Amino acid sequence: MTPVEDVAAQKRALRVEAARRRDALDPSDRSLDSLAITRHALAFLPEERHAVAAYLAIRSEVDTGLLVSLLRQTGRVVGVPAIEGEELRFRRISEGDALEPQGFGTNAPGAEAAEIAPAVILAPLLAFDGAGRRLGYGRGFYDRAIARVRQGGPVLVVGLGFSAQLVERVPTDERDQTLDAVITENGVLVPSAAASRTR
């Protein structure tokens, strides 16, 4: 097995375990923890009215419904991911917008919605580690989108997850984008310099 194949196999195994662990969380606890994550996110994010790329939760992800609403109420422009071919684009979402299926259980405003250029990206995840490594669902949509946005200038990339999703190490390859911070129900985790050196 080549090193690339080995990393891919490690990711597949961790995805199964991470999804099982997140799905096993009590729904009531997930709801309460999502509220705590919302509070921490509002306190942590820059006060400037930057455009924010959020997401609409699927499966057992952190529920972002209230966070999206409150971000908009503070005057921020908020977008959510829409799948265009093999790329994610962040389309502006407003109150009452009709949403269209995007595949993989996700929904977003239609193609007529304006695309935003986010200064902040809030990313879902299956697992994360202390160095800011993120494990997604395996299609690379977020990694490509984050890389593209970072090419255009500074962007704050924040993962939203439950503390139960923290693992010792997420296997990565050269295509994977790291997070600047992770927000859980316990607060904000900023990757340590020591952990980052082991990437």
Short mmCIF file of C-alpha atoms in Angstrom, two decimals:
data_model
loop_
_atom_site.label_atom_id
_atom_site.label_comp_id
_atom_site.label_asym_id
_atom_site.label_seq_id
_atom_site.Cartn_x
_atom_site.Cartn_y
_atom_site.Cartn_z
CA MET A 1 0.00 0.00 0.00
CA THR A 2 1.40 3.41 -1.00
CA PRO A 3 1.52 6.29 1.49
CA VAL A 4 -1.39 7.98 -0.33
CA GLU A 5 -3.46 4.79 -0.21
CA ASP A 6 -2.59 4.34 3.46
CA VAL A 7 -3.82 7.84 4.34
CA ALA A 8 -7.01 7.25 2.33
CA ALA A 9 -7.63 3.99 4.19
CA GLN A 10 -7.03 5.67 7.55
CA LYS A 11 -9.50 8.41 6.63
CA ARG A 12 -12.17 5.90 5.61
CA ALA A 13 -11.84 4.03 8.89
CA LEU A 14 -11.92 7.23 10.93
CA ARG A 15 -14.99 8.49 9.07
CA VAL A 16 -16.93 5.39 10.03
CA GLU A 17 -15.91 5.70 13.68
CA ALA A 18 -16.41 9.47 13.81
CA ALA A 19 -19.87 9.30 12.24
CA ARG A 20 -20.86 6.55 14.67
CA ARG A 21 -19.62 8.60 17.61
CA ARG A 22 -21.44 11.76 16.55
CA ASP A 23 -24.66 9.92 15.72
CA ALA A 24 -24.58 8.28 19.15
CA LEU A 25 -24.82 11.63 20.95
CA ASP A 26 -28.20 12.13 22.60
CA PRO A 27 -30.35 14.42 20.40
CA SER A 28 -31.28 16.56 23.41
CA ASP A 29 -27.61 16.98 24.28
CA ARG A 30 -26.82 17.86 20.67
CA SER A 31 -29.49 20.57 20.74
CA LEU A 32 -28.20 22.06 24.00
CA ASP A 33 -24.60 21.83 22.84
CA SER A 34 -25.52 23.51 19.54
CA LEU A 35 -26.91 26.44 21.52
CA ALA A 36 -23.67 26.65 23.51
CA ILE A 37 -21.67 26.56 20.27
CA THR A 38 -23.83 29.38 18.92
CA ARG A 39 -23.03 31.52 21.97
CA HIS A 40 -19.31 30.82 21.71
CA ALA A 41 -19.31 31.55 17.98
CA LEU A 42 -21.04 34.92 18.38
CA ALA A 43 -18.50 35.92 21.05
CA PHE A 44 -15.50 34.70 19.05
CA LEU A 45 -16.21 35.93 15.54
CA PRO A 46 -14.94 39.38 14.52
CA GLU A 47 -17.37 42.18 15.32
CA GLU A 48 -16.90 43.69 11.87
CA ARG A 49 -19.78 42.97 9.53
CA HIS A 50 -17.83 40.54 7.38
CA ALA A 51 -19.50 38.15 4.97
CA VAL A 52 -19.79 34.75 6.64
CA ALA A 53 -20.07 31.39 4.90
CA ALA A 54 -22.09 29.16 7.22
CA TYR A 55 -23.92 25.90 6.50
CA LEU A 56 -27.33 24.36 7.07
CA ALA A 57 -26.93 21.25 9.20
CA ILE A 58 -27.56 17.73 7.93
CA ARG A 59 -27.44 14.41 9.76
CA SER A 60 -26.13 14.91 13.29
CA GLU A 61 -24.06 18.04 12.61
CA VAL A 62 -24.06 21.06 14.90
CA ASP A 63 -27.38 22.82 14.31
CA THR A 64 -26.61 26.24 12.81
CA GLY A 65 -30.15 27.50 12.26
CA LEU A 66 -30.14 29.97 15.14
CA LEU A 67 -26.55 31.04 14.46
CA VAL A 68 -27.33 31.86 10.81
CA SER A 69 -30.35 33.91 11.89
CA LEU A 70 -28.44 35.81 14.57
CA LEU A 71 -25.50 36.52 12.26
CA ARG A 72 -27.90 38.06 9.76
CA GLN A 73 -29.54 40.11 12.53
CA THR A 74 -26.14 41.60 13.40
CA GLY A 75 -25.87 42.96 9.85
CA ARG A 76 -23.59 40.32 8.42
CA VAL A 77 -24.08 38.91 4.94
CA VAL A 78 -24.43 35.14 5.28
CA GLY A 79 -23.99 32.52 2.59
CA VAL A 80 -24.41 28.76 2.55
CA PRO A 81 -22.69 26.21 0.32
CA ALA A 82 -24.14 25.27 -3.05
CA ILE A 83 -22.63 22.52 -5.17
CA GLU A 84 -21.68 23.54 -8.70
CA GLY A 85 -20.06 20.63 -10.47
CA GLU A 86 -17.15 19.63 -8.23
CA GLU A 87 -16.97 22.99 -6.46
CA LEU A 88 -18.67 24.67 -3.52
CA ARG A 89 -19.87 28.22 -3.99
CA PHE A 90 -21.35 30.22 -1.13
CA ARG A 91 -24.72 31.72 -2.05
CA ARG A 92 -26.28 34.51 -0.02
CA ILE A 93 -29.22 33.38 2.09
CA SER A 94 -32.02 35.66 3.27
CA GLU A 95 -35.05 35.12 5.48
CA GLY A 96 -37.69 33.06 3.69
CA ASP A 97 -35.54 32.08 0.71
CA ALA A 98 -36.71 29.01 -1.17
CA LEU A 99 -34.06 26.31 -0.95
CA GLU A 100 -33.11 23.73 -3.57
CA PRO A 101 -31.56 20.28 -3.05
CA GLN A 102 -27.80 20.33 -3.66
CA GLY A 103 -27.06 16.65 -3.28
CA PHE A 104 -25.80 14.71 -0.26
CA GLY A 105 -28.82 15.92 1.73
CA THR A 106 -27.88 19.61 1.57
CA ASN A 107 -30.01 22.57 0.48
CA ALA A 108 -29.20 26.11 -0.66
CA PRO A 109 -30.77 29.07 -2.45
CA GLY A 110 -31.01 28.67 -6.23
CA ALA A 111 -28.59 29.88 -8.87
CA GLU A 112 -30.23 33.31 -8.91
CA ALA A 113 -28.86 34.01 -5.41
CA ALA A 114 -25.73 36.16 -5.24
CA GLU A 115 -22.42 34.47 -4.53
CA ILE A 116 -20.55 35.90 -1.54
CA ALA A 117 -16.81 36.24 -0.97
CA PRO A 118 -16.54 35.21 2.69
CA ALA A 119 -14.07 36.62 5.20
CA VAL A 120 -15.18 33.86 7.61
CA ILE A 121 -15.97 30.22 6.80
CA LEU A 122 -17.81 28.07 9.34
CA ALA A 123 -17.20 24.45 8.38
CA PRO A 124 -18.93 21.25 9.45
CA LEU A 125 -16.80 18.23 10.30
CA LEU A 126 -16.77 14.59 11.29
CA ALA A 127 -13.62 14.83 13.41
CA PHE A 128 -10.86 17.29 14.30
CA ASP A 129 -7.62 17.29 16.25
CA GLY A 130 -5.56 19.71 18.32
CA ALA A 131 -3.58 20.90 15.31
CA GLY A 132 -6.68 22.07 13.47
CA ARG A 133 -6.84 19.14 11.08
CA ARG A 134 -10.38 18.49 9.87
CA LEU A 135 -12.02 15.30 8.63
CA GLY A 136 -14.94 15.83 6.26
CA TYR A 137 -17.13 13.46 4.31
CA GLY A 138 -14.49 12.58 1.74
CA ARG A 139 -15.40 14.45 -1.42
CA GLY A 140 -13.00 17.36 -0.81
CA PHE A 141 -15.59 20.08 -1.47
CA TYR A 142 -14.67 22.17 1.57
CA ASP A 143 -10.92 21.73 1.12
CA ARG A 144 -11.13 23.00 -2.46
CA ALA A 145 -13.41 25.88 -1.49
CA ILE A 146 -11.21 26.94 1.42
CA ALA A 147 -8.08 26.77 -0.74
CA ARG A 148 -9.76 28.90 -3.42
CA VAL A 149 -10.96 31.54 -0.94
CA ARG A 150 -7.54 31.65 0.76
CA GLN A 151 -5.92 32.42 -2.57
CA GLY A 152 -7.95 35.64 -2.66
CA GLY A 153 -6.79 36.90 0.73
CA PRO A 154 -7.08 36.31 4.47
CA VAL A 155 -10.03 34.25 5.65
CA LEU A 156 -10.85 32.91 9.11
CA VAL A 157 -11.79 29.22 8.86
CA VAL A 158 -13.59 27.86 11.92
CA GLY A 159 -14.83 24.31 12.41
CA LEU A 160 -18.02 23.70 14.37
CA GLY A 161 -18.18 20.40 16.22
CA PHE A 162 -18.94 18.65 19.47
CA SER A 163 -16.15 17.88 21.93
CA ALA A 164 -16.81 14.16 21.35
CA GLN A 165 -15.49 14.63 17.80
CA LEU A 166 -11.97 15.49 19.00
CA VAL A 167 -9.47 12.75 18.08
CA GLU A 168 -5.75 12.36 18.67
CA ARG A 169 -4.82 12.89 15.04
CA VAL A 170 -6.68 13.29 11.75
CA PRO A 171 -4.75 11.75 8.83
CA THR A 172 -4.14 14.30 6.08
CA ASP A 173 -2.56 14.74 2.67
CA GLU A 174 -1.38 17.80 0.75
CA ARG A 175 -4.91 18.71 -0.37
CA ASP A 176 -6.34 19.04 3.13
CA GLN A 177 -6.89 22.52 4.56
CA THR A 178 -6.44 23.10 8.29
CA LEU A 179 -8.73 25.12 10.53
CA ASP A 180 -7.81 28.35 12.30
CA ALA A 181 -10.04 27.39 15.23
CA VAL A 182 -12.68 24.91 16.30
CA ILE A 183 -15.70 25.83 18.38
CA THR A 184 -17.31 23.17 20.57
CA GLU A 185 -19.82 23.36 23.41
CA ASN A 186 -16.82 23.80 25.74
CA GLY A 187 -15.46 26.89 24.01
CA VAL A 188 -12.94 27.83 21.33
CA LEU A 189 -9.95 25.65 20.52
CA VAL A 190 -7.14 27.46 18.72
CA PRO A 191 -4.54 25.00 17.36
CA SER A 192 -1.36 25.13 19.40
CA ALA A 193 1.97 25.91 17.78
CA ALA A 194 3.40 22.66 19.13
CA ALA A 195 0.57 20.61 17.66
CA SER A 196 0.77 22.44 14.35
CA ARG A 197 4.45 21.55 13.95
CA THR A 198 3.50 17.88 13.77
CA ARG A 199 1.40 18.36 10.65
#
